[in-house]
Amino acid sequence: MDNNLVDGGHLKAFIERIEKLEEEKRAIADDIKDVYGEAKGTGFDPKIIRKIVSLRRQDKSKREEEEEILGLYLAALGME
Amino acid sequence: MDNNLVDGGHLKAFIERIEKLEEEKRAIADDIKDVYGEAKGTGFDPKIIRKIVSLRRQDKSKREEEEEILGLYLAALGME
Amino acid sequence: MDNNLVDGGHLKAFIERIEKLEEEKRAIADDIKDVYGEAKGTGFDPKIIRKIVSLRRQDKSKREEEEEILGLYLAALGME
Amino acid sequence: MDNNLVDGGHLKAFIERIEKLEEEKRAIADDIKDVYGEAKGTGFDPKIIRKIVSLRRQDKSKREEEEEILGLYLAALGME
């Protein structure tokens, strides 16, 4: 007789679904690392590729606006 | 004529592979959030499930050893 | 004459205040690492100390409640 | 009589030193947030200030080199 109010089978099912997904996520993260490694092996700079991937996710007009403000600030600071 | 030494097509292929993988990774991360949400909706505590998922990834004997040291330290501090 | 709407002196003052504070924060972070290193040198386990520092920041009754739920879940899973 | 091999007093001293430093670190982190808030209240864009603080920590020649490679890559991709 179960004197525990927790449904172990149900809980285990949730945990195993999460573990399977976490496993898949780690595999994809490894794949991403591999592509960067491959790009590096071909002579590309992984850091710059990472920057471009990030830039491409940003809204273009928003990015341009930020670049413009950055330019104004750097000029005001005499940093350019 | 291309006066740039960078092979744009090759670079673009790397970037698109990375973007596709990043997209998949985000989709899986969303799925994981959904499972936690579903578990919560069934009455389970997501925070505790997260803890169990983490515990299950640790080596059992290592985890037990750490629990034992923690117990000794807490006792020495009078925290138990 | 300044044809830039950005007040460079004012901006620079903010940046320098932030940089000074960031510097102080890094120095303290280094000090913390040093104390952990010192504790390790005396034979203590830094990972367990970190765990205790974290436990002490949590509300005691909340922590006990979480431990209890964790125990119930682990029992339901046959993990204990 | 102490049948625990752990020196509680010594351990407690380490923990309290860490807690004091952690407290100071949090206070400084709050101060930093306040300066950003103040800058924002004066009309500056906190996100751009953060970017400049980060740029100033980088080595200038290294930063310029990276900007140049980024420019070449964006041109090769037709992104400029």
Short mmCIF file of C-alpha atoms in Angstrom, two decimals:
data_model
loop_
_atom_site.label_atom_id
_atom_site.label_comp_id
_atom_site.label_asym_id
_atom_site.label_seq_id
_atom_site.Cartn_x
_atom_site.Cartn_y
_atom_site.Cartn_z
CA MET A 1 0.00 0.00 0.00
CA ASP A 2 1.22 3.43 -0.90
CA ASN A 3 1.26 5.79 2.04
CA ASN A 4 2.95 8.49 -0.01
CA LEU A 5 0.72 11.04 -1.72
CA VAL A 6 3.20 11.48 -4.54
CA ASP A 7 2.50 9.52 -7.73
CA GLY A 8 5.96 8.14 -8.42
CA GLY A 9 5.15 6.81 -11.88
CA HIS A 10 3.77 10.12 -13.02
CA LEU A 11 6.72 12.01 -11.53
CA LYS A 12 9.20 9.62 -13.14
CA ALA A 13 7.55 10.11 -16.55
CA PHE A 14 8.04 13.90 -16.27
CA ILE A 15 11.64 13.50 -15.17
CA GLU A 16 12.47 11.11 -18.00
CA ARG A 17 10.92 13.43 -20.58
CA ILE A 18 13.01 16.29 -19.21
CA GLU A 19 16.17 14.18 -19.18
CA LYS A 20 15.63 13.11 -22.78
CA LEU A 21 15.16 16.73 -23.86
CA GLU A 22 18.18 17.89 -21.85
CA GLU A 23 20.21 15.17 -23.54
CA GLU A 24 19.08 16.39 -26.97
CA LYS A 25 19.89 19.98 -26.01
CA ARG A 26 23.41 19.00 -24.97
CA ALA A 27 23.89 17.07 -28.24
CA ILE A 28 22.87 20.15 -30.24
CA ALA A 29 25.14 22.38 -28.15
CA ASP A 30 27.98 19.99 -29.01
CA ASP A 31 27.04 20.16 -32.71
CA ILE A 32 27.20 23.95 -32.55
CA LYS A 33 30.66 23.78 -30.99
CA ASP A 34 31.70 21.40 -33.75
CA VAL A 35 30.55 23.79 -36.49
CA TYR A 36 32.52 26.63 -34.89
CA GLY A 37 35.52 24.31 -34.69
CA GLU A 38 35.12 23.38 -38.34
CA ALA A 39 34.85 27.04 -39.34
CA LYS A 40 38.01 27.77 -37.36
CA GLY A 41 39.76 24.87 -39.09
CA THR A 42 38.89 26.48 -42.43
CA GLY A 43 40.49 29.76 -41.35
CA PHE A 44 37.46 31.72 -40.09
CA ASP A 45 37.49 33.53 -36.77
CA PRO A 46 34.86 31.86 -34.51
CA LYS A 47 34.52 34.94 -32.30
CA ILE A 48 33.56 37.12 -35.24
CA ILE A 49 31.14 34.49 -36.57
CA ARG A 50 29.51 34.43 -33.13
CA LYS A 51 29.20 38.21 -33.31
CA ILE A 52 27.54 38.02 -36.75
CA VAL A 53 25.10 35.31 -35.61
CA SER A 54 24.15 37.62 -32.75
CA LEU A 55 23.86 40.68 -35.03
CA ARG A 56 21.58 38.78 -37.41
CA ARG A 57 19.17 37.99 -34.58
CA GLN A 58 18.78 41.66 -33.76
CA ASP A 59 16.26 43.86 -35.45
CA LYS A 60 18.16 45.70 -38.20
CA SER A 61 16.74 49.19 -37.60
CA LYS A 62 17.23 48.80 -33.85
CA ARG A 63 20.81 47.70 -34.38
CA GLU A 64 21.53 50.66 -36.66
CA GLU A 65 20.00 53.03 -34.13
CA GLU A 66 22.23 51.62 -31.39
CA GLU A 67 25.30 51.88 -33.60
CA GLU A 68 24.45 55.51 -34.21
CA ILE A 69 24.04 56.32 -30.52
CA LEU A 70 27.29 54.47 -29.79
CA GLY A 71 29.02 56.60 -32.43
CA LEU A 72 27.68 59.82 -30.89
CA TYR A 73 28.78 58.77 -27.40
CA LEU A 74 32.26 57.72 -28.55
CA ALA A 75 32.66 61.02 -30.39
CA ALA A 76 31.54 62.97 -27.30
CA LEU A 77 34.13 61.05 -25.29
CA GLY A 78 36.82 61.65 -27.90
CA MET A 79 37.22 57.90 -28.20
CA GLU A 80 37.09 57.67 -31.97
CA MET B 1 35.70 40.94 -59.36
CA ASP B 2 36.07 40.01 -55.73
CA ASN B 3 38.75 42.01 -53.97
CA ASN B 4 37.83 40.51 -50.61
CA LEU B 5 39.80 37.49 -49.41
CA VAL B 6 36.84 36.16 -47.44
CA ASP B 7 34.78 33.44 -49.12
CA GLY B 8 31.27 34.75 -48.47
CA GLY B 9 29.49 31.63 -49.63
CA HIS B 10 31.50 29.41 -47.37
CA LEU B 11 31.08 31.77 -44.44
CA LYS B 12 27.34 32.01 -45.04
CA ALA B 13 27.03 28.21 -45.08
CA PHE B 14 28.68 28.03 -41.62
CA ILE B 15 26.47 30.79 -40.27
CA GLU B 16 23.30 29.17 -41.58
CA ARG B 17 24.23 25.81 -40.08
CA ILE B 18 24.82 27.50 -36.72
CA GLU B 19 21.56 29.43 -36.95
CA LYS B 20 19.62 26.26 -37.73
CA LEU B 21 21.16 24.47 -34.75
CA GLU B 22 20.59 27.47 -32.45
CA GLU B 23 16.97 27.47 -33.58
CA GLU B 24 16.63 23.78 -32.71
CA LYS B 25 18.29 24.37 -29.35
CA ARG B 26 15.82 27.15 -28.52
CA ALA B 27 12.91 24.91 -29.56
CA ILE B 28 14.11 22.17 -27.20
CA ALA B 29 14.63 24.67 -24.39
CA ASP B 30 11.01 25.73 -24.92
CA ASP B 31 9.89 22.10 -24.82
CA ILE B 32 11.71 21.65 -21.50
CA LYS B 33 9.95 24.71 -20.10
CA ASP B 34 6.65 23.25 -21.30
CA VAL B 35 7.25 19.93 -19.51
CA TYR B 36 8.04 21.77 -16.27
CA GLY B 37 4.87 23.80 -16.78
CA GLU B 38 2.85 20.66 -17.36
CA ALA B 39 4.32 19.02 -14.26
CA LYS B 40 3.42 22.14 -12.27
CA GLY B 41 -0.10 22.02 -13.67
CA THR B 42 -0.40 18.45 -12.34
CA GLY B 43 0.60 19.58 -8.86
CA PHE B 44 4.32 18.84 -8.86
CA ASP B 45 6.89 21.38 -7.65
CA PRO B 46 9.09 22.31 -10.66
CA LYS B 47 11.94 23.52 -8.45
CA ILE B 48 12.19 20.13 -6.72
CA ILE B 49 11.98 18.29 -10.06
CA ARG B 50 14.85 20.44 -11.31
CA LYS B 51 16.82 19.47 -8.21
CA ILE B 52 16.16 15.75 -8.83
CA VAL B 53 17.16 16.02 -12.50
CA SER B 54 20.41 17.60 -11.31
CA LEU B 55 20.95 14.95 -8.60
CA ARG B 56 20.45 12.13 -11.10
CA ARG B 57 23.23 13.54 -13.29
CA GLN B 58 25.70 13.40 -10.42
CA ASP B 59 27.71 10.34 -9.59
CA LYS B 60 25.86 8.58 -6.75
CA SER B 61 28.87 7.80 -4.55
CA LYS B 62 30.25 11.31 -5.05
CA ARG B 63 26.88 12.81 -4.11
CA GLU B 64 26.66 10.68 -0.96
CA GLU B 65 30.18 11.66 0.02
CA GLU B 66 29.31 15.35 -0.38
CA GLU B 67 26.13 14.92 1.65
CA GLU B 68 28.20 13.33 4.41
CA ILE B 69 30.76 16.15 4.48
CA LEU B 70 27.92 18.68 4.44
CA GLY B 71 26.38 16.90 7.44
CA LEU B 72 29.69 17.01 9.34
CA TYR B 73 30.18 20.70 8.60
CA LEU B 74 26.61 21.63 9.57
CA ALA B 75 26.98 19.67 12.83
CA ALA B 76 30.31 21.40 13.58
CA LEU B 77 28.55 24.74 13.02
CA GLY B 78 25.61 23.73 15.18
CA MET B 79 23.35 24.35 12.21
CA GLU B 80 21.39 21.10 12.39
CA MET C 1 31.90 74.71 -30.45
CA ASP C 2 30.17 71.45 -29.69
CA ASN C 3 27.95 70.26 -32.50
CA ASN C 4 27.18 67.02 -30.68
CA LEU C 5 24.11 66.92 -28.45
CA VAL C 6 25.81 64.49 -26.08
CA ASP C 7 27.46 66.03 -23.00
CA GLY C 8 30.80 64.19 -23.10
CA GLY C 9 31.95 65.39 -19.69
CA HIS C 10 28.79 64.23 -18.01
CA LEU C 11 28.90 60.89 -19.85
CA LYS C 12 32.54 60.40 -18.95
CA ALA C 13 31.78 61.03 -15.27
CA PHE C 14 29.15 58.28 -15.29
CA ILE C 15 31.49 55.87 -17.08
CA GLU C 16 34.33 56.53 -14.68
CA ARG C 17 32.09 56.01 -11.66
CA ILE C 18 30.96 52.67 -13.13
CA GLU C 19 34.52 51.63 -13.94
CA LYS C 20 35.66 52.43 -10.40
CA LEU C 21 32.82 50.37 -8.92
CA GLU C 22 33.43 47.49 -11.36
CA GLU C 23 37.07 47.55 -10.32
CA GLU C 24 36.08 47.34 -6.64
CA LYS C 25 33.66 44.50 -7.41
CA ARG C 26 36.39 42.54 -9.16
CA ALA C 27 38.77 43.11 -6.22
CA ILE C 28 36.15 41.74 -3.79
CA ALA C 29 35.46 38.77 -6.06
CA ASP C 30 39.21 38.07 -5.95
CA ASP C 31 39.17 38.34 -2.16
CA ILE C 32 36.34 35.81 -2.00
CA LYS C 33 38.31 33.41 -4.18
CA ASP C 34 41.29 33.90 -1.87
CA VAL C 35 39.27 33.01 1.23
CA TYR C 36 38.00 29.83 -0.44
CA GLY C 37 41.59 29.02 -1.41
CA GLU C 38 42.75 29.63 2.15
CA ALA C 39 39.96 27.41 3.52
CA LYS C 40 40.98 24.70 1.06
CA GLY C 41 44.60 25.05 2.16
CA THR C 42 43.45 24.39 5.75
CA GLY C 43 41.74 21.18 4.68
CA PHE C 44 38.14 22.36 4.18
CA ASP C 45 36.15 21.47 1.07
CA PRO C 46 35.39 24.75 -0.78
CA LYS C 47 32.43 23.24 -2.63
CA ILE C 48 30.71 22.31 0.63
CA ILE C 49 31.47 25.72 2.14
CA ARG C 50 29.87 27.31 -0.93
CA LYS C 51 26.82 25.11 -0.36
CA ILE C 52 26.59 26.21 3.30
CA VAL C 53 26.94 29.91 2.40
CA SER C 54 24.05 29.39 -0.02
CA LEU C 55 21.94 27.47 2.55
CA ARG C 56 22.43 30.23 5.14
CA ARG C 57 21.00 32.81 2.72
CA GLN C 58 17.80 30.82 2.32
CA ASP C 59 14.87 31.17 4.62
CA LYS C 60 15.12 28.30 7.13
CA SER C 61 11.48 27.21 7.10
CA LYS C 62 11.36 27.40 3.31
CA ARG C 63 14.51 25.32 3.06
CA GLU C 64 13.11 22.67 5.42
CA GLU C 65 9.88 22.55 3.44
CA GLU C 66 11.83 22.01 0.22
CA GLU C 67 13.93 19.28 1.82
CA GLU C 68 10.72 17.55 2.90
CA ILE C 69 9.18 17.68 -0.60
CA LEU C 70 12.48 16.45 -2.06
CA GLY C 71 12.40 13.53 0.39
CA LEU C 72 8.83 12.64 -0.61
CA TYR C 73 9.67 12.78 -4.31
CA LEU C 74 12.83 10.70 -3.94
CA ALA C 75 10.89 8.11 -1.91
CA ALA C 76 8.13 8.00 -4.55
CA LEU C 77 10.83 7.43 -7.18
CA GLY C 78 12.52 4.75 -5.07
CA MET C 79 15.69 6.83 -5.19
CA GLU C 80 16.50 6.71 -1.51
CA MET D 1 33.78 16.28 24.15
CA ASP D 2 33.97 16.86 20.46
CA ASN D 3 33.69 13.66 18.45
CA ASN D 4 33.63 15.58 15.18
CA LEU D 5 36.92 16.08 13.37
CA VAL D 6 35.74 19.36 11.88
CA ASP D 7 36.86 22.52 13.67
CA GLY D 8 33.56 24.41 13.80
CA GLY D 9 35.07 27.67 14.99
CA HIS D 10 37.59 27.76 12.21
CA LEU D 11 34.96 26.82 9.62
CA LYS D 12 32.59 29.48 10.93
CA ALA D 13 35.32 32.13 10.66
CA PHE D 14 35.84 31.29 6.97
CA ILE D 15 32.09 31.34 6.30
CA GLU D 16 31.62 34.68 8.02
CA ARG D 17 34.49 36.25 6.10
CA ILE D 18 32.93 35.01 2.84
CA GLU D 19 29.49 36.26 3.84
CA LYS D 20 30.86 39.69 4.69
CA LEU D 21 32.63 39.91 1.31
CA GLU D 22 29.56 38.62 -0.55
CA GLU D 23 27.52 41.30 1.21
CA GLU D 24 29.98 43.98 0.10
CA LYS D 25 29.93 42.63 -3.44
CA ARG D 26 26.15 42.80 -3.54
CA ALA D 27 26.22 46.37 -2.20
CA ILE D 28 28.63 47.41 -4.97
CA ALA D 29 26.52 45.63 -7.60
CA ASP D 30 23.57 47.68 -6.32
CA ASP D 31 25.65 50.87 -6.53
CA ILE D 32 26.49 50.06 -10.16
CA LYS D 33 22.81 49.57 -10.95
CA ASP D 34 22.10 52.91 -9.28
CA VAL D 35 24.67 54.73 -11.43
CA TYR D 36 23.15 53.23 -14.58
CA GLY D 37 19.72 54.29 -13.34
CA GLU D 38 20.99 57.80 -12.65
CA ALA D 39 22.57 57.98 -16.12
CA LYS D 40 19.27 56.86 -17.63
CA GLY D 41 17.42 59.50 -15.61
CA THR D 42 19.73 62.11 -17.16
CA GLY D 43 18.83 60.93 -20.66
CA PHE D 44 21.71 58.57 -21.42
CA ASP D 45 21.12 55.09 -22.85
CA PRO D 46 22.34 52.56 -20.23
CA LYS D 47 22.77 49.80 -22.81
CA ILE D 48 25.18 51.93 -24.85
CA ILE D 49 27.08 52.98 -21.71
CA ARG D 50 27.45 49.29 -20.82
CA LYS D 51 28.83 48.69 -24.30
CA ILE D 52 31.36 51.52 -23.92
CA VAL D 53 32.48 50.27 -20.49
CA SER D 54 33.07 46.89 -22.10
CA LEU D 55 34.91 48.41 -25.11
CA ARG D 56 37.21 50.38 -22.82
CA ARG D 57 38.29 47.18 -21.05
CA GLN D 58 39.39 45.64 -24.32
CA ASP D 59 42.81 46.15 -25.77
CA LYS D 60 42.47 48.93 -28.36
CA SER D 61 44.52 47.34 -31.14
CA LYS D 62 42.79 44.00 -30.60
CA ARG D 63 39.39 45.69 -30.74
CA GLU D 64 40.28 47.50 -33.97
CA GLU D 65 41.51 44.26 -35.50
CA GLU D 66 38.24 42.56 -34.62
CA GLU D 67 36.22 45.43 -36.05
CA GLU D 68 38.19 45.10 -39.26
CA ILE D 69 37.60 41.35 -39.56
CA LEU D 70 33.91 41.90 -38.78
CA GLY D 71 33.76 44.49 -41.57
CA LEU D 72 35.37 42.06 -44.05
CA TYR D 73 32.98 39.27 -43.08
CA LEU D 74 29.88 41.49 -43.29
CA ALA D 75 31.02 42.74 -46.70
CA ALA D 76 31.60 39.16 -47.91
CA LEU D 77 28.07 38.31 -46.74
CA GLY D 78 26.63 41.40 -48.41
CA MET D 79 25.33 42.48 -45.00
CA GLU D 80 26.58 46.04 -45.10
#
